[in-house]
Amino acid sequence: MTRIVSRATEFERSGIRVMFELAEEQGGDLVRLEVGEPDFDTPKPVIDAAERAARNGETHYTSGAGIPKLRTAIAERMADETGVSFDPERHVSVTNGAMEALSLALSAIAEPGDDVLIPTPAWPNYRNQARLAGATPVPIPLPPDEGFDLDPKRIIDRLSPDTAAVILTTPSNPTGQVYDEDAVKAVVEAAREHGTFVIADEVYARLTYGDDHRRVTSYVDYPEGLLTVDSCSKTYAMTGWRLGWLVGPEDVIEAATSLGESTTACPSSIAQHAALAALTGTQDPVREMRTAFRDRRDYLVNRVEGIPHISCPRPEGAFYAFLDVSELDGESADVAARLLSEYGVVTAPGSAFGDAGEGYLRLSFANSMERIELGLDRLARMVEDERN
Ligand SMILES: Cc1ncc(COP(=O)(O)O)c(C=O)c1O
């Protein structure tokens, strides 16, 4: 006899995963632009540090909140980048990736049935993470005709005493947009009045292409109302190491850490030593990856500008372009399916990021310039075939 709880069966399958599996089934010479991870290897000094840690016996359980040196490195980096000081012992908890940081934060602050406001299009996992915490994910569609700008009013209007959190992802996955600072400030201020936390998911904060990107903590008037989530995954090409962190007020950190201790005990000791090396060692690999991503972004956006019937704004961060394909036939899932089956290009349909993403395709530029070029040649051919 099986007995599966409704909470588990309500989990939606990710539309990105669906495309991934279709691509695996189809095989052949596919251009993979659906992936959400850097195509670079983890920097060598990080791998060396992990090897040393393993050989030196750093192979045991650690404190649930992480090894003190890593928590200190995280607090110091936050202080450097934001001008706000954090106590490593009270304000930092190391987690198994940003995913666990998000999950633990939501579990620590949401009562059953509370709302979690998610401006969309948004990374699909937030919905299931809110559900896992017993909360209700509430999508707040952002207007496509305004480039999916963060419209604070839309969020503020939905705040209530039952709102546990607002999740702001800047730079955004899937749009690559960096939210306007005044808009973010307005949301944080309103959330403060309602006693609601703002979760700032900043996993792409160091992959921005202008000079002036600032972390949310650095410019809001009430940093105490923020829970900042970040990880090594995207910044250091370390998705498989599963190492992230949560930074926030002491009571939330304490509760989140104790929830984490009951589920995973602690993040991998070896990955923690790798993260310490990543954060405290040379940042040249980050700069190199960022330069490569920026070149690819520029190439992609310029190519798309030359293809009639489709368009995309220039992403300011992360490694995704969100293409308006609404002039092509069918829903975004159909467009993505045709692009895969007939032209061999794998993308993520906009609908995977919520209803607000319908009519769009997300293309990742975490792939080599040659593959991106080939993918765009094929996309241009599809548009030509279908629109002529
Ligand atoms: C916006 C966003 N947040 C969090 C994550 C998860 O990051 P991690 O690998 O650190 O769990 C991702 C991964 O795609 C993401 O795009």
CSV table of N, CA, C and O in Angstrom, one decimal, residues 100-198:
chain,number,residue,atom,x,y,z
A,100,GLU,N,18.6,25.1,-0.3
A,100,GLU,CA,18.2,24.8,1.1
A,100,GLU,C,18.1,26.1,1.9
A,100,GLU,O,17.2,26.1,2.8
A,101,ALA,N,18.9,27.1,1.6
A,101,ALA,CA,18.7,28.4,2.3
A,101,ALA,C,17.3,28.9,2.1
A,101,ALA,O,16.7,29.3,3.1
A,102,LEU,N,16.8,28.8,0.9
A,102,LEU,CA,15.4,29.3,0.7
A,102,LEU,C,14.4,28.5,1.4
A,102,LEU,O,13.5,29.0,2.0
A,103,SER,N,14.6,27.2,1.3
A,103,SER,CA,13.6,26.3,2.0
A,103,SER,C,13.6,26.5,3.5
A,103,SER,O,12.5,26.5,4.1
A,104,LEU,N,14.8,26.5,4.1
A,104,LEU,CA,14.9,26.7,5.5
A,104,LEU,C,14.3,28.0,5.9
A,104,LEU,O,13.6,28.2,7.0
A,105,ALA,N,14.7,29.1,5.2
A,105,ALA,CA,14.2,30.4,5.5
A,105,ALA,C,12.6,30.4,5.5
A,105,ALA,O,12.0,30.9,6.5
A,106,LEU,N,12.1,29.8,4.5
A,106,LEU,CA,10.6,29.8,4.4
A,106,LEU,C,10.0,29.0,5.5
A,106,LEU,O,9.0,29.4,6.1
A,107,SER,N,10.6,27.9,5.8
A,107,SER,CA,10.1,27.0,6.9
A,107,SER,C,10.2,27.7,8.2
A,107,SER,O,9.4,27.5,9.1
A,108,ALA,N,11.2,28.5,8.4
A,108,ALA,CA,11.4,29.2,9.6
A,108,ALA,C,10.4,30.4,9.9
A,108,ALA,O,10.1,30.7,11.0
A,109,ILE,N,9.9,31.0,8.8
A,109,ILE,CA,9.1,32.2,8.9
A,109,ILE,C,7.6,32.0,8.5
A,109,ILE,O,6.8,32.9,8.8
A,110,ALA,N,7.2,31.0,7.8
A,110,ALA,CA,5.9,30.9,7.3
A,110,ALA,C,5.0,30.0,8.2
A,110,ALA,O,5.4,28.8,8.5
A,111,GLU,N,3.9,30.5,8.6
A,111,GLU,CA,2.9,29.7,9.3
A,111,GLU,C,2.1,28.9,8.2
A,111,GLU,O,2.0,29.4,7.1
A,112,PRO,N,1.5,27.8,8.6
A,112,PRO,CA,0.7,27.1,7.6
A,112,PRO,C,-0.4,28.0,6.9
A,112,PRO,O,-1.0,28.8,7.7
A,113,GLY,N,-0.4,28.0,5.6
A,113,GLY,CA,-1.4,28.8,4.9
A,113,GLY,C,-1.0,30.3,4.6
A,113,GLY,O,-1.6,31.0,3.9
A,114,ASP,N,0.1,30.7,5.2
A,114,ASP,CA,0.6,32.1,4.9
A,114,ASP,C,0.9,32.2,3.4
A,114,ASP,O,1.3,31.2,2.7
A,115,ASP,N,0.9,33.5,3.0
A,115,ASP,CA,1.3,33.8,1.6
A,115,ASP,C,2.7,34.0,1.4
A,115,ASP,O,3.4,34.7,2.3
A,116,VAL,N,3.3,33.6,0.3
A,116,VAL,CA,4.6,34.0,-0.1
A,116,VAL,C,4.5,34.6,-1.5
A,116,VAL,O,4.0,34.0,-2.4
A,117,LEU,N,4.8,35.9,-1.5
A,117,LEU,CA,4.6,36.7,-2.8
A,117,LEU,C,5.8,36.5,-3.7
A,117,LEU,O,6.9,36.7,-3.2
A,118,ILE,N,5.5,36.1,-4.9
A,118,ILE,CA,6.6,35.9,-5.9
A,118,ILE,C,6.3,36.6,-7.2
A,118,ILE,O,5.5,36.3,-8.0
A,119,PRO,N,7.0,37.8,-7.3
A,119,PRO,CA,6.9,38.5,-8.6
A,119,PRO,C,7.3,37.5,-9.8
A,119,PRO,O,8.3,36.8,-9.7
A,120,THR,N,6.5,37.4,-10.8
A,120,THR,CA,6.8,36.5,-11.9
A,120,THR,C,6.9,37.2,-13.2
A,120,THR,O,6.3,38.3,-13.4
A,121,PRO,N,7.6,36.7,-14.2
A,121,PRO,CA,8.2,35.4,-14.3
A,121,PRO,C,9.3,35.2,-13.2
A,121,PRO,O,10.0,36.1,-13.0
A,122,ALA,N,9.3,34.0,-12.7
A,122,ALA,CA,10.3,33.7,-11.6
A,122,ALA,C,10.8,32.3,-11.7
A,122,ALA,O,10.1,31.4,-12.3
A,123,TRP,N,11.9,32.0,-11.1
A,123,TRP,CA,12.5,30.7,-11.0
A,123,TRP,C,11.4,29.7,-10.4
A,123,TRP,O,10.8,30.0,-9.3
A,124,PRO,N,11.1,28.6,-11.1
A,124,PRO,CA,10.0,27.8,-10.7
A,124,PRO,C,10.0,27.2,-9.3
A,124,PRO,O,9.0,26.9,-8.7
A,125,ASN,N,11.2,26.9,-8.8
A,125,ASN,CA,11.3,26.2,-7.5
A,125,ASN,C,10.7,27.0,-6.3
A,125,ASN,O,10.4,26.3,-5.3
A,126,TYR,N,10.6,28.3,-6.4
A,126,TYR,CA,10.0,29.0,-5.3
A,126,TYR,C,8.6,28.5,-5.0
A,126,TYR,O,8.2,28.4,-3.8
A,127,ARG,N,7.8,28.2,-6.0
A,127,ARG,CA,6.5,27.7,-5.7
A,127,ARG,C,6.5,26.5,-4.9
A,127,ARG,O,5.7,26.4,-3.9
A,128,ASN,N,7.3,25.5,-5.2
A,128,ASN,CA,7.3,24.3,-4.5
A,128,ASN,C,7.9,24.4,-3.1
A,128,ASN,O,7.5,23.8,-2.1
A,129,GLN,N,8.9,25.3,-3.0
A,129,GLN,CA,9.5,25.6,-1.7
A,129,GLN,C,8.5,26.2,-0.8
A,129,GLN,O,8.5,25.8,0.4
A,130,ALA,N,7.7,27.1,-1.3
A,130,ALA,CA,6.7,27.7,-0.4
A,130,ALA,C,5.7,26.6,0.1
A,130,ALA,O,5.4,26.5,1.2
A,131,ARG,N,5.3,25.7,-0.9
A,131,ARG,CA,4.4,24.7,-0.5
A,131,ARG,C,5.0,23.7,0.5
A,131,ARG,O,4.3,23.3,1.5
A,132,LEU,N,6.3,23.4,0.3
A,132,LEU,CA,7.0,22.5,1.3
A,132,LEU,C,6.9,23.1,2.7
A,132,LEU,O,6.8,22.4,3.7
A,133,ALA,N,7.0,24.4,2.8
A,133,ALA,CA,7.0,25.1,4.1
A,133,ALA,C,5.5,25.2,4.6
A,133,ALA,O,5.3,25.9,5.6
A,134,GLY,N,4.6,24.7,3.8
A,134,GLY,CA,3.1,24.8,4.3
A,134,GLY,C,2.5,26.1,3.8
A,134,GLY,O,1.3,26.3,4.2
A,135,ALA,N,3.2,26.9,3.1
A,135,ALA,CA,2.7,28.2,2.7
A,135,ALA,C,2.0,28.2,1.3
A,135,ALA,O,2.1,27.1,0.6
A,136,THR,N,1.4,29.3,0.9
A,136,THR,CA,0.8,29.4,-0.4
A,136,THR,C,1.6,30.3,-1.3
A,136,THR,O,1.7,31.5,-0.9
A,137,PRO,N,2.1,29.8,-2.4
A,137,PRO,CA,2.8,30.7,-3.3
A,137,PRO,C,1.8,31.6,-4.0
A,137,PRO,O,0.8,31.1,-4.6
A,138,VAL,N,2.0,32.9,-4.0
A,138,VAL,CA,1.2,33.8,-4.7
A,138,VAL,C,1.9,34.5,-5.8
A,138,VAL,O,2.8,35.4,-5.5
A,139,PRO,N,1.7,34.2,-7.1
A,139,PRO,CA,2.4,34.8,-8.1
A,139,PRO,C,1.9,36.3,-8.3
A,139,PRO,O,0.7,36.5,-8.2
A,140,ILE,N,2.9,37.2,-8.5
A,140,ILE,CA,2.5,38.6,-8.7
A,140,ILE,C,3.0,38.9,-10.1
A,140,ILE,O,4.2,39.1,-10.3
A,141,PRO,N,2.2,38.8,-11.2
A,141,PRO,CA,2.7,39.0,-12.5
A,141,PRO,C,3.2,40.4,-12.8
A,141,PRO,O,2.5,41.4,-12.4
A,142,LEU,N,4.4,40.5,-13.3
A,142,LEU,CA,4.9,41.8,-13.7
A,142,LEU,C,4.6,42.0,-15.2
A,142,LEU,O,4.6,41.1,-16.0
A,143,PRO,N,4.4,43.3,-15.5
A,143,PRO,CA,3.9,43.6,-16.9
A,143,PRO,C,5.0,43.4,-18.0
A,143,PRO,O,6.1,44.1,-17.9
A,144,PRO,N,4.8,42.6,-19.0
A,144,PRO,CA,5.8,42.4,-20.0
A,144,PRO,C,6.0,43.7,-20.8
A,144,PRO,O,7.1,44.0,-21.3
A,145,ASP,N,4.9,44.5,-21.0
A,145,ASP,CA,5.1,45.7,-21.8
A,145,ASP,C,6.0,46.7,-21.1
A,145,ASP,O,6.4,47.7,-21.7
A,146,GLU,N,6.3,46.5,-19.8
A,146,GLU,CA,7.2,47.4,-19.1
A,146,GLU,C,8.5,46.6,-18.9
A,146,GLU,O,9.3,46.9,-17.9
A,147,GLY,N,8.8,45.6,-19.7
A,147,GLY,CA,10.0,44.9,-19.6
A,147,GLY,C,10.1,44.1,-18.3
A,147,GLY,O,11.2,43.8,-17.8
A,148,PHE,N,9.0,43.7,-17.7
A,148,PHE,CA,8.9,43.0,-16.4
A,148,PHE,C,9.6,43.7,-15.3
A,148,PHE,O,10.2,43.2,-14.4
A,149,ASP,N,9.5,45.1,-15.4
A,149,ASP,CA,10.0,45.9,-14.3
A,149,ASP,C,9.3,45.6,-13.0
A,149,ASP,O,8.1,45.2,-13.0
A,150,LEU,N,10.1,45.7,-11.9
A,150,LEU,CA,9.4,45.5,-10.6
A,150,LEU,C,8.5,46.6,-10.3
A,150,LEU,O,9.0,47.8,-10.1
A,151,ASP,N,7.2,46.3,-10.3
A,151,ASP,CA,6.2,47.4,-10.0
A,151,ASP,C,5.8,47.2,-8.5
A,151,ASP,O,5.1,46.3,-8.2
A,152,PRO,N,6.4,48.1,-7.6
A,152,PRO,CA,6.2,47.9,-6.2
A,152,PRO,C,4.7,47.8,-5.8
A,152,PRO,O,4.3,47.1,-4.9
A,153,LYS,N,3.9,48.6,-6.5
A,153,LYS,CA,2.5,48.8,-6.1
A,153,LYS,C,1.8,47.4,-6.2
A,153,LYS,O,1.0,47.0,-5.3
A,154,ARG,N,2.1,46.6,-7.2
A,154,ARG,CA,1.5,45.3,-7.4
A,154,ARG,C,1.8,44.4,-6.2
A,154,ARG,O,1.0,43.6,-5.8
A,155,ILE,N,3.0,44.5,-5.6
A,155,ILE,CA,3.3,43.7,-4.5
A,155,ILE,C,2.7,44.3,-3.2
A,155,ILE,O,2.1,43.6,-2.4
A,156,ILE,N,2.9,45.6,-3.1
A,156,ILE,CA,2.4,46.2,-1.8
A,156,ILE,C,0.9,46.0,-1.7
A,156,ILE,O,0.4,45.7,-0.6
A,157,ASP,N,0.1,46.0,-2.8
A,157,ASP,CA,-1.3,45.8,-2.7
A,157,ASP,C,-1.7,44.4,-2.2
A,157,ASP,O,-2.8,44.2,-1.7
A,158,ARG,N,-0.8,43.5,-2.4
A,158,ARG,CA,-1.1,42.1,-2.0
A,158,ARG,C,-0.5,41.8,-0.6
A,158,ARG,O,-0.7,40.7,-0.1
A,159,LEU,N,0.2,42.7,0.1
A,159,LEU,CA,0.7,42.4,1.4
A,159,LEU,C,-0.5,42.4,2.4
A,159,LEU,O,-1.4,43.2,2.3
A,160,SER,N,-0.4,41.5,3.3
A,160,SER,CA,-1.4,41.4,4.4
A,160,SER,C,-0.8,40.8,5.6
A,160,SER,O,0.4,40.4,5.6
A,161,PRO,N,-1.5,40.8,6.7
A,161,PRO,CA,-0.9,40.2,7.9
A,161,PRO,C,-0.5,38.7,7.7
A,161,PRO,O,0.3,38.1,8.5
A,162,ASP,N,-1.1,38.1,6.7
A,162,ASP,CA,-0.8,36.7,6.4
A,162,ASP,C,0.4,36.5,5.4
A,162,ASP,O,0.6,35.4,4.9
A,163,THR,N,1.1,37.6,5.1
A,163,THR,CA,2.2,37.4,4.1
A,163,THR,C,3.4,37.1,4.9
A,163,THR,O,3.9,37.9,5.7
A,164,ALA,N,4.0,35.9,4.6
A,164,ALA,CA,5.2,35.5,5.4
A,164,ALA,C,6.4,36.1,4.7
A,164,ALA,O,7.4,36.5,5.4
A,165,ALA,N,6.4,36.3,3.4
A,165,ALA,CA,7.6,36.7,2.7
A,165,ALA,C,7.3,37.2,1.3
A,165,ALA,O,6.3,36.8,0.7
A,166,VAL,N,8.2,38.1,0.8
A,166,VAL,CA,8.2,38.5,-0.6
A,166,VAL,C,9.6,38.0,-1.1
A,166,VAL,O,10.6,38.3,-0.4
A,167,ILE,N,9.6,37.3,-2.2
A,167,ILE,CA,10.9,36.9,-2.7
A,167,ILE,C,11.3,37.8,-3.9
A,167,ILE,O,10.5,37.9,-4.9
A,168,LEU,N,12.4,38.4,-3.8
A,168,LEU,CA,12.9,39.3,-4.9
A,168,LEU,C,14.2,38.7,-5.4
A,168,LEU,O,15.2,38.4,-4.6
A,169,THR,N,14.3,38.4,-6.7
A,169,THR,CA,15.5,37.8,-7.3
A,169,THR,C,16.1,38.8,-8.2
A,169,THR,O,15.5,39.2,-9.2
A,170,THR,N,17.2,39.4,-7.8
A,170,THR,CA,17.8,40.4,-8.6
A,170,THR,C,19.4,40.2,-8.6
A,170,THR,O,19.9,40.2,-7.5
A,171,PRO,N,20.0,40.0,-9.8
A,171,PRO,CA,19.4,39.9,-11.1
A,171,PRO,C,18.4,38.7,-11.2
A,171,PRO,O,18.6,37.7,-10.4
A,172,SER,N,17.5,38.8,-12.1
A,172,SER,CA,16.4,37.8,-12.2
A,172,SER,C,16.7,36.6,-13.0
A,172,SER,O,17.4,36.8,-14.1
A,173,ASN,N,16.3,35.5,-12.6
A,173,ASN,CA,16.1,34.3,-13.5
A,173,ASN,C,14.6,34.2,-13.7
A,173,ASN,O,13.9,34.0,-12.7
A,174,PRO,N,14.1,34.4,-14.8
A,174,PRO,CA,14.6,34.2,-16.2
A,174,PRO,C,15.0,35.5,-17.0
A,174,PRO,O,15.5,35.3,-18.1
A,175,THR,N,14.7,36.7,-16.5
A,175,THR,CA,14.8,37.8,-17.4
A,175,THR,C,16.2,38.5,-17.4
A,175,THR,O,16.5,39.2,-18.3
A,176,GLY,N,17.0,38.2,-16.4
A,176,GLY,CA,18.3,38.8,-16.4
A,176,GLY,C,18.3,40.2,-15.9
A,176,GLY,O,19.2,41.0,-15.9
A,177,GLN,N,17.0,40.6,-15.5
A,177,GLN,CA,16.9,42.0,-15.2
A,177,GLN,C,17.4,42.3,-13.7
A,177,GLN,O,17.2,41.5,-12.8
A,178,VAL,N,18.0,43.5,-13.6
A,178,VAL,CA,18.3,44.0,-12.2
A,178,VAL,C,17.2,45.0,-11.8
A,178,VAL,O,16.9,45.9,-12.6
A,179,TYR,N,16.6,44.7,-10.7
A,179,TYR,CA,15.5,45.6,-10.3
A,179,TYR,C,15.9,47.0,-9.9
A,179,TYR,O,17.0,47.2,-9.4
A,180,ASP,N,15.1,47.9,-10.2
A,180,ASP,CA,15.3,49.3,-9.9
A,180,ASP,C,15.4,49.4,-8.3
A,180,ASP,O,14.6,48.9,-7.6
A,181,GLU,N,16.4,50.2,-7.9
A,181,GLU,CA,16.7,50.2,-6.4
A,181,GLU,C,15.5,50.9,-5.7
A,181,GLU,O,15.1,50.4,-4.6
A,182,ASP,N,14.9,51.9,-6.3
A,182,ASP,CA,13.8,52.6,-5.6
A,182,ASP,C,12.6,51.7,-5.4
A,182,ASP,O,11.9,51.7,-4.4
A,183,ALA,N,12.4,50.8,-6.5
A,183,ALA,CA,11.3,49.9,-6.4
A,183,ALA,C,11.5,48.9,-5.3
A,183,ALA,O,10.6,48.6,-4.5
A,184,VAL,N,12.7,48.4,-5.2
A,184,VAL,CA,13.1,47.4,-4.2
A,184,VAL,C,12.9,48.0,-2.8
A,184,VAL,O,12.3,47.5,-1.9
A,185,LYS,N,13.4,49.3,-2.7
A,185,LYS,CA,13.3,50.0,-1.4
A,185,LYS,C,11.8,50.1,-0.9
A,185,LYS,O,11.5,49.9,0.2
A,186,ALA,N,11.0,50.4,-1.9
A,186,ALA,CA,9.6,50.6,-1.6
A,186,ALA,C,9.0,49.3,-1.1
A,186,ALA,O,8.2,49.3,-0.1
A,187,VAL,N,9.3,48.2,-1.7
A,187,VAL,CA,8.8,46.9,-1.3
A,187,VAL,C,9.3,46.6,0.2
A,187,VAL,O,8.5,46.1,1.0
A,188,VAL,N,10.6,46.8,0.4
A,188,VAL,CA,11.2,46.5,1.7
A,188,VAL,C,10.5,47.3,2.8
A,188,VAL,O,10.2,46.9,3.9
A,189,GLU,N,10.3,48.6,2.5
A,189,GLU,CA,9.6,49.5,3.4
A,189,GLU,C,8.2,49.1,3.8
A,189,GLU,O,7.8,49.0,4.9
A,190,ALA,N,7.5,48.7,2.7
A,190,ALA,CA,6.1,48.3,2.9
A,190,ALA,C,6.0,47.0,3.7
A,190,ALA,O,5.2,46.7,4.6
A,191,ALA,N,7.0,46.1,3.3
A,191,ALA,CA,7.0,44.8,4.0
A,191,ALA,C,7.3,45.0,5.5
A,191,ALA,O,6.7,44.3,6.4
A,192,ARG,N,8.2,45.9,5.8
A,192,ARG,CA,8.5,46.3,7.2
A,192,ARG,C,7.2,46.6,8.0
A,192,ARG,O,7.0,46.2,9.1
A,193,GLU,N,6.4,47.5,7.3
A,193,GLU,CA,5.2,47.9,8.0
A,193,GLU,C,4.2,46.7,8.3
A,193,GLU,O,3.5,46.7,9.3
A,194,HIS,N,4.3,45.7,7.5
A,194,HIS,CA,3.5,44.5,7.7
A,194,HIS,C,4.1,43.4,8.5
A,194,HIS,O,3.6,42.3,8.7
A,195,GLY,N,5.4,43.7,8.9
A,195,GLY,CA,6.1,42.6,9.7
A,195,GLY,C,6.5,41.4,8.8
A,195,GLY,O,6.5,40.3,9.2
A,196,THR,N,6.7,41.7,7.5
A,196,THR,CA,7.0,40.7,6.5
A,196,THR,C,8.4,40.7,6.1
A,196,THR,O,9.0,41.8,5.9
A,197,PHE,N,9.1,39.6,6.0
A,197,PHE,CA,10.4,39.6,5.5
A,197,PHE,C,10.5,39.7,4.0
A,197,PHE,O,9.6,39.2,3.3
A,198,VAL,N,11.6,40.3,3.5
A,198,VAL,CA,11.9,40.2,2.0
A,198,VAL,C,13.1,39.2,1.9
A,198,VAL,O,14.1,39.4,2.6
